Coordinates of C-alpha atoms and ligand atoms in Angstrom, one line a residue:
M1 CA -53.7 -62.1 -55.4
M2 CA -50.5 -60.7 -56.9
R3 CA -50.2 -56.9 -57.0
R4 CA -48.4 -55.0 -59.7
A5 CA -45.0 -53.6 -58.8
K6 CA -45.1 -50.0 -57.6
I7 CA -42.4 -47.9 -59.1
S8 CA -41.9 -44.3 -57.9
V9 CA -39.8 -41.9 -60.0
I10 CA -38.7 -38.8 -58.1
G11 CA -38.0 -35.9 -60.4
A12 CA -40.6 -35.8 -63.2
G13 CA -38.4 -33.9 -65.7
N14 CA -36.9 -35.2 -68.9
I15 CA -35.4 -38.4 -67.6
G16 CA -38.2 -39.0 -65.1
G17 CA -40.9 -38.5 -67.6
E18 CA -39.3 -40.8 -70.2
C19 CA -38.7 -43.4 -67.5
A20 CA -42.4 -43.3 -66.6
R21 CA -43.4 -43.7 -70.2
S22 CA -41.1 -46.7 -70.8
I23 CA -42.0 -48.4 -67.5
A24 CA -45.7 -48.1 -68.5
M25 CA -45.1 -49.3 -72.1
K26 CA -43.3 -52.4 -70.8
E27 CA -46.0 -52.9 -68.1
L28 CA -43.4 -53.2 -65.4
G29 CA -45.8 -51.8 -62.8
D30 CA -47.7 -48.8 -61.7
V31 CA -45.8 -45.5 -61.6
V32 CA -45.8 -42.6 -59.2
L33 CA -44.2 -39.4 -60.6
V34 CA -43.0 -37.0 -57.9
D35 CA -41.8 -33.5 -58.4
I36 CA -41.8 -30.1 -56.5
A37 CA -44.1 -27.1 -57.0
I38 CA -42.7 -24.4 -59.3
K39 CA -42.0 -21.2 -57.3
D40 CA -44.4 -18.3 -58.2
K41 CA -46.7 -20.6 -60.2
P42 CA -48.9 -22.3 -57.5
E43 CA -51.6 -22.9 -60.2
L44 CA -49.4 -25.5 -62.0
H45 CA -48.9 -29.1 -61.1
M46 CA -46.4 -30.5 -63.5
P47 CA -46.2 -34.1 -62.3
K48 CA -50.0 -34.4 -62.3
G49 CA -50.1 -33.0 -65.9
K50 CA -47.4 -35.4 -67.1
A51 CA -49.1 -38.4 -65.4
L52 CA -52.4 -37.5 -67.1
D53 CA -50.8 -37.1 -70.5
L54 CA -48.9 -40.4 -70.2
S55 CA -52.0 -42.2 -68.9
C56 CA -53.8 -41.4 -72.1
C57 CA -51.2 -43.2 -74.2
G58 CA -52.5 -46.5 -72.6
P59 CA -55.3 -47.3 -75.1
V60 CA -53.0 -46.6 -78.1
E61 CA -49.9 -48.3 -76.7
K62 CA -52.0 -51.0 -75.1
F63 CA -50.7 -50.9 -71.6
D64 CA -52.5 -51.1 -68.3
A65 CA -50.6 -49.1 -65.8
K66 CA -51.7 -46.6 -63.2
I67 CA -49.7 -43.4 -63.5
V68 CA -50.0 -40.9 -60.7
G69 CA -48.4 -37.5 -60.4
T70 CA -47.8 -35.9 -57.0
F71 CA -45.9 -33.5 -54.8
D72 CA -46.6 -35.8 -51.8
Y73 CA -44.5 -38.8 -50.7
A74 CA -47.5 -40.3 -49.1
D75 CA -48.6 -41.4 -52.6
T76 CA -45.3 -43.3 -53.0
A77 CA -45.8 -45.4 -49.9
N78 CA -44.4 -48.9 -50.0
S79 CA -42.9 -48.6 -53.5
D80 CA -40.9 -51.6 -54.6
V81 CA -38.5 -49.6 -56.6
V82 CA -37.7 -45.8 -56.4
V83 CA -35.8 -44.1 -59.2
I84 CA -34.2 -40.8 -58.2
T85 CA -33.7 -38.4 -61.1
A86 CA -34.3 -35.2 -59.0
G87 CA -31.7 -32.5 -59.5
L88 CA -30.2 -30.2 -62.1
P89 CA -29.0 -31.4 -65.4
R90 CA -25.8 -30.2 -67.1
K91 CA -25.6 -27.1 -69.3
P92 CA -23.0 -26.6 -72.0
G93 CA -19.5 -26.2 -70.6
M94 CA -20.4 -27.9 -67.3
S95 CA -19.0 -31.2 -66.1
R96 CA -21.1 -33.6 -64.1
D97 CA -19.0 -32.7 -61.1
D98 CA -20.1 -29.1 -61.3
L99 CA -23.6 -30.3 -60.1
V100 CA -22.3 -31.8 -56.9
Q101 CA -23.2 -28.9 -54.5
I102 CA -26.8 -28.4 -55.5
N103 CA -27.7 -32.0 -56.3
A104 CA -26.2 -33.4 -53.1
G105 CA -28.7 -31.4 -51.0
I106 CA -31.6 -32.5 -53.3
V107 CA -30.7 -36.2 -53.3
K108 CA -30.2 -36.2 -49.6
G109 CA -33.6 -34.7 -48.9
V110 CA -35.2 -37.1 -51.4
A111 CA -33.6 -40.2 -50.0
E112 CA -34.6 -39.3 -46.5
Q113 CA -38.3 -39.0 -47.6
V114 CA -38.0 -42.3 -49.6
A115 CA -36.6 -44.1 -46.6
K116 CA -39.6 -43.0 -44.5
S117 CA -42.3 -43.8 -47.1
S118 CA -40.9 -46.9 -48.7
P119 CA -38.6 -48.6 -46.1
N120 CA -38.2 -51.8 -48.2
A121 CA -37.6 -50.2 -51.6
I122 CA -34.7 -50.6 -53.9
I123 CA -33.3 -47.3 -54.9
I124 CA -31.8 -46.5 -58.3
V125 CA -30.1 -43.1 -58.4
V126 CA -29.7 -41.3 -61.8
S127 CA -28.9 -37.8 -60.6
N128 CA -25.4 -36.6 -61.3
P129 CA -22.5 -36.6 -60.4
L130 CA -23.7 -40.2 -60.2
D131 CA -21.2 -42.1 -58.1
A132 CA -21.3 -39.4 -55.3
M133 CA -25.1 -39.1 -55.5
V134 CA -25.5 -42.9 -54.9
Y135 CA -23.3 -42.6 -51.9
V136 CA -25.4 -39.7 -50.6
A137 CA -28.6 -41.7 -51.1
W138 CA -27.1 -44.7 -49.3
K139 CA -26.1 -42.7 -46.3
A140 CA -29.3 -40.6 -46.2
S141 CA -31.6 -43.6 -46.6
G142 CA -29.8 -45.8 -44.2
F143 CA -30.6 -48.7 -46.5
P144 CA -28.4 -51.8 -46.8
A145 CA -26.0 -51.2 -49.7
H146 CA -27.5 -54.0 -51.9
R147 CA -30.7 -52.0 -52.1
V148 CA -29.0 -48.8 -53.3
M149 CA -27.4 -48.5 -56.7
G150 CA -26.7 -46.0 -59.5
Q151 CA -27.5 -46.0 -63.2
A152 CA -24.5 -45.2 -65.3
G153 CA -22.9 -48.3 -66.8
A154 CA -26.2 -49.3 -68.5
L155 CA -26.1 -46.0 -70.4
D156 CA -22.3 -45.9 -70.9
V157 CA -22.3 -49.4 -72.3
A158 CA -25.2 -48.6 -74.6
R159 CA -23.3 -45.7 -76.0
Y160 CA -20.2 -47.7 -76.4
K161 CA -22.0 -50.5 -78.2
T162 CA -23.9 -48.1 -80.5
F163 CA -20.7 -46.4 -81.7
L164 CA -19.0 -49.8 -82.3
A165 CA -22.1 -51.2 -84.2
W166 CA -22.1 -48.1 -86.4
E167 CA -18.3 -48.6 -87.1
L168 CA -18.7 -52.3 -87.7
G169 CA -21.9 -52.0 -89.8
V170 CA -23.6 -54.7 -87.7
S171 CA -26.7 -54.8 -85.5
V172 CA -26.4 -53.1 -82.1
E173 CA -27.8 -56.4 -80.7
D174 CA -24.7 -58.3 -81.7
V175 CA -22.1 -56.2 -79.9
Q176 CA -21.2 -57.4 -76.4
G177 CA -19.2 -55.3 -74.0
M178 CA -18.7 -54.2 -70.4
L179 CA -17.5 -51.0 -68.8
L180 CA -16.3 -50.2 -65.3
G181 CA -15.5 -47.3 -63.1
G182 CA -17.2 -44.0 -62.3
H183 CA -19.6 -42.2 -64.6
G184 CA -17.2 -39.5 -65.6
D185 CA -14.8 -38.9 -68.4
D186 CA -12.5 -41.5 -66.8
M187 CA -14.9 -44.4 -67.0
V188 CA -13.1 -47.6 -68.0
P189 CA -14.3 -49.3 -71.2
L190 CA -12.8 -52.8 -71.8
P191 CA -12.0 -53.1 -75.5
N192 CA -10.0 -56.4 -74.9
R193 CA -13.3 -58.0 -73.6
T194 CA -15.6 -56.6 -76.3
S195 CA -16.9 -58.9 -79.0
V196 CA -19.4 -59.3 -81.8
N197 CA -21.2 -62.5 -80.6
G198 CA -17.9 -63.8 -79.2
I199 CA -15.6 -62.7 -82.0
P200 CA -13.1 -60.3 -80.4
V201 CA -13.7 -56.8 -81.7
K202 CA -9.9 -56.4 -82.0
E203 CA -10.0 -58.9 -84.9
L204 CA -12.6 -56.8 -86.7
L205 CA -11.6 -53.2 -86.2
S206 CA -8.2 -51.4 -86.0
A207 CA -7.0 -50.2 -82.6
E208 CA -7.5 -46.5 -83.8
K209 CA -11.1 -47.2 -84.7
I210 CA -11.9 -49.0 -81.4
N211 CA -10.2 -46.2 -79.5
A212 CA -12.3 -43.6 -81.3
C213 CA -15.5 -45.4 -80.2
V214 CA -14.1 -45.7 -76.6
E215 CA -13.4 -41.9 -76.5
R216 CA -16.8 -41.1 -78.0
A217 CA -18.6 -43.2 -75.4
K218 CA -16.6 -41.5 -72.6
A219 CA -17.6 -38.1 -73.9
G220 CA -21.0 -39.2 -75.1
G221 CA -23.0 -37.3 -72.5
G222 CA -21.0 -34.1 -73.2
E223 CA -21.6 -34.5 -77.0
V224 CA -25.4 -34.4 -76.4
V225 CA -25.2 -31.5 -74.0
K226 CA -23.3 -29.5 -76.6
L227 CA -26.0 -30.2 -79.2
M228 CA -29.1 -29.8 -77.1
G229 CA -28.0 -27.3 -74.4
T230 CA -29.1 -29.8 -71.7
S231 CA -28.2 -33.3 -70.8
A232 CA -29.5 -36.5 -72.5
W233 CA -32.7 -38.3 -71.5
Y234 CA -33.7 -41.0 -73.9
A235 CA -30.6 -43.3 -73.4
P236 CA -30.3 -42.5 -69.7
S237 CA -33.9 -43.5 -69.3
A238 CA -33.5 -46.7 -71.4
G239 CA -30.5 -47.7 -69.2
T240 CA -32.5 -47.0 -66.0
V241 CA -35.6 -49.0 -67.1
E242 CA -33.3 -51.9 -68.1
M243 CA -32.3 -52.0 -64.4
V244 CA -35.9 -51.6 -63.2
E245 CA -37.0 -54.5 -65.4
A246 CA -34.2 -56.7 -64.2
I247 CA -35.4 -56.1 -60.6
V248 CA -39.1 -56.3 -60.9
R249 CA -38.9 -59.4 -63.2
D250 CA -36.1 -60.9 -61.0
K251 CA -34.1 -61.5 -64.2
K252 CA -30.6 -61.8 -62.7
R253 CA -29.4 -59.6 -65.6
V254 CA -25.7 -58.8 -65.6
I255 CA -25.5 -55.0 -65.9
A256 CA -22.8 -52.5 -65.0
C257 CA -24.2 -50.5 -62.1
A258 CA -22.7 -48.2 -59.5
A259 CA -22.7 -50.7 -56.6
Y260 CA -21.1 -50.7 -53.2
C261 CA -17.6 -52.1 -53.2
E262 CA -14.9 -52.6 -50.7
D263 CA -12.4 -55.2 -51.7
E264 CA -14.0 -55.6 -55.2
Y265 CA -11.7 -54.3 -57.9
G266 CA -9.4 -52.7 -55.3
V267 CA -12.0 -50.0 -54.5
A268 CA -11.4 -49.8 -50.8
P269 CA -9.6 -52.9 -49.6
G270 CA -10.4 -54.0 -46.1
A271 CA -12.5 -50.8 -45.4
K272 CA -15.4 -52.5 -43.5
G273 CA -18.5 -50.3 -44.0
K274 CA -16.4 -47.5 -45.5
G275 CA -16.5 -48.5 -49.2
Y276 CA -17.6 -46.5 -52.3
F277 CA -20.1 -46.9 -55.1
V278 CA -18.3 -47.5 -58.4
G279 CA -19.4 -49.0 -61.7
V280 CA -19.0 -52.8 -61.7
P281 CA -20.8 -55.8 -63.3
C282 CA -23.7 -56.7 -61.0
V283 CA -26.3 -59.5 -61.0
L284 CA -29.6 -57.6 -60.7
G285 CA -32.7 -59.3 -59.3
S286 CA -35.6 -58.8 -56.9
K287 CA -33.2 -58.3 -54.0
G288 CA -31.4 -55.5 -55.8
V289 CA -27.6 -56.0 -56.3
E290 CA -27.6 -59.7 -55.6
R291 CA -23.9 -60.2 -56.5
I292 CA -21.0 -58.3 -57.9
I293 CA -19.2 -60.3 -60.6
G294 CA -15.4 -60.0 -60.0
F295 CA -12.8 -60.8 -62.6
K296 CA -9.1 -60.0 -62.8
L297 CA -8.3 -56.9 -64.6
D298 CA -5.0 -56.7 -66.6
G299 CA -2.4 -54.1 -65.6
E300 CA -3.6 -51.4 -68.0
E301 CA -7.3 -51.9 -67.0
Q302 CA -6.5 -51.8 -63.3
K303 CA -4.5 -48.6 -63.8
Y304 CA -7.5 -46.8 -65.4
M305 CA -9.8 -48.3 -62.8
D306 CA -7.6 -46.9 -60.0
I307 CA -7.7 -43.4 -61.6
S308 CA -11.5 -43.6 -61.8
I309 CA -11.8 -44.8 -58.2
S310 CA -9.7 -42.0 -56.9
H311 CA -11.9 -39.5 -58.7
V312 CA -15.1 -41.1 -57.2
K313 CA -13.4 -40.8 -53.7
E314 CA -12.6 -37.1 -54.3
L315 CA -16.2 -36.3 -55.2
V316 CA -17.6 -38.2 -52.2
G317 CA -15.1 -36.2 -50.2
V318 CA -16.8 -33.0 -51.5
T319 CA -20.3 -34.2 -50.4
T320 CA -19.1 -35.3 -47.0
K321 CA -17.5 -31.9 -46.5
L322 CA -20.9 -30.3 -47.3
Y323 CA -22.8 -32.8 -45.2
P324 CA -20.5 -34.2 -42.5
E325 CA -23.4 -36.4 -41.2
L326 CA -23.1 -38.4 -44.4
G327 CA -19.5 -39.3 -43.8
Ligands
APR1 N1 -37.7 -33.3 -55.3 C1 -38.3 -33.7 -56.4 N2 -38.0 -33.3 -57.7 C2 -37.0 -32.4 -57.7 C3 -36.4 -31.8 -56.6 C4 -36.8 -32.3 -55.3 N3 -36.2 -31.9 -54.2 N4 -35.5 -30.9 -57.0 C5 -35.6 -30.8 -58.4 N5 -36.5 -31.7 -58.8 C6 -37.0 -32.0 -60.2 C7 -37.0 -30.7 -61.0 O1 -38.2 -29.9 -60.7 C8 -37.1 -31.3 -62.4 O2 -38.4 -31.5 -62.9 O3 -36.1 -32.8 -60.9 C9 -36.4 -32.7 -62.3 C10 -35.2 -32.8 -63.1 O4 -35.5 -32.8 -64.4 P1 -34.7 -32.1 -65.6 O5 -34.4 -30.7 -65.1 O6 -35.5 -32.3 -66.8 O7 -33.3 -32.9 -65.6 P2 -33.1 -34.4 -66.3 O8 -32.5 -34.2 -67.6 O9 -34.3 -35.2 -66.1 O10 -31.9 -34.9 -65.4 C11 -32.0 -35.2 -64.0 O11 -30.3 -36.8 -63.9 O12 -28.7 -37.6 -65.4 C12 -29.0 -36.7 -64.4 O13 -27.5 -34.9 -64.8 C13 -28.8 -35.3 -64.7 O14 -28.7 -34.6 -62.5 C14 -29.6 -34.6 -63.6 C15 -30.7 -35.6 -63.4

């Protein structure tokens, strides 16, 4: 008998809750929502409350999914996929990098627990600063690199396509594009390779207008933080669940993910076992990152990629200073 996929979401806050809702709505599997007790309020159990509330959407939304909320990793045992959203989100005026100190400790602790309770899981990290947090999760879990990845590109590409579709006055479904690099303001959109169903976007929009969409996508997270006082959750969750779906349905989707690279895109040439996680196009299936798709960047693209890579390395340097055992 086939069993449903088991998907644990660590951190039942804004992104975690929305991920759980979307996973259930798409019937991708059963969901375990994990969070921590709130200090001074031992009577509360937020993940249990969220799971109960979400479960009662089932009859209306017509999904069959078991949704459990817990403080205990025993309930996550043998998960197929674990999404890590635990950690602090940004407040106005903060960059993603400002979260590194606190979130590195949280993600390290979470990944150690996940490795013990679900040794065969595929981990998708969402906590920021993303590229460094994936590295922490990789080291702390001890998992092979193809079973650890970060969600960033799925979101950044979605933002990029949305702004282009608005500018072009066409359906968001008909804009194709890819984006590389770290999940920071120096991410690398690829306007030369962006199209409307194969028609180069450069033939449809002026360079200024394309550039405005590129810049808005890069700063898209910050724009939401300024408006809401905290970071986004709907689009980050949508990007994350796109990855979960590709994995549990073994779809071989090509999605930009923070994946482990050495020679790929000049991330860390020849550095056996000492690579970094950077946003690159990946084939996602039941084994995790099944393949990284490499293609030759032009001089300008590689220049921006190099800047982004060096930023990722700097951030990883901060985490390994804090936790030398992760180096
Ligand atoms: N274990 C489990 N959950 C934890 C832990 C921990 N050690 N530490 C914190 N959490 C929980 C918090 O209690 C909170 O419920 O993580 C949750 C985070 O939720 P939000 O504060 O709503 O933040 P969210 O918007 O979901 O963002 C989470 O993803 O995109 C990134 O920058 C964002 O780092 C942030 C993370």
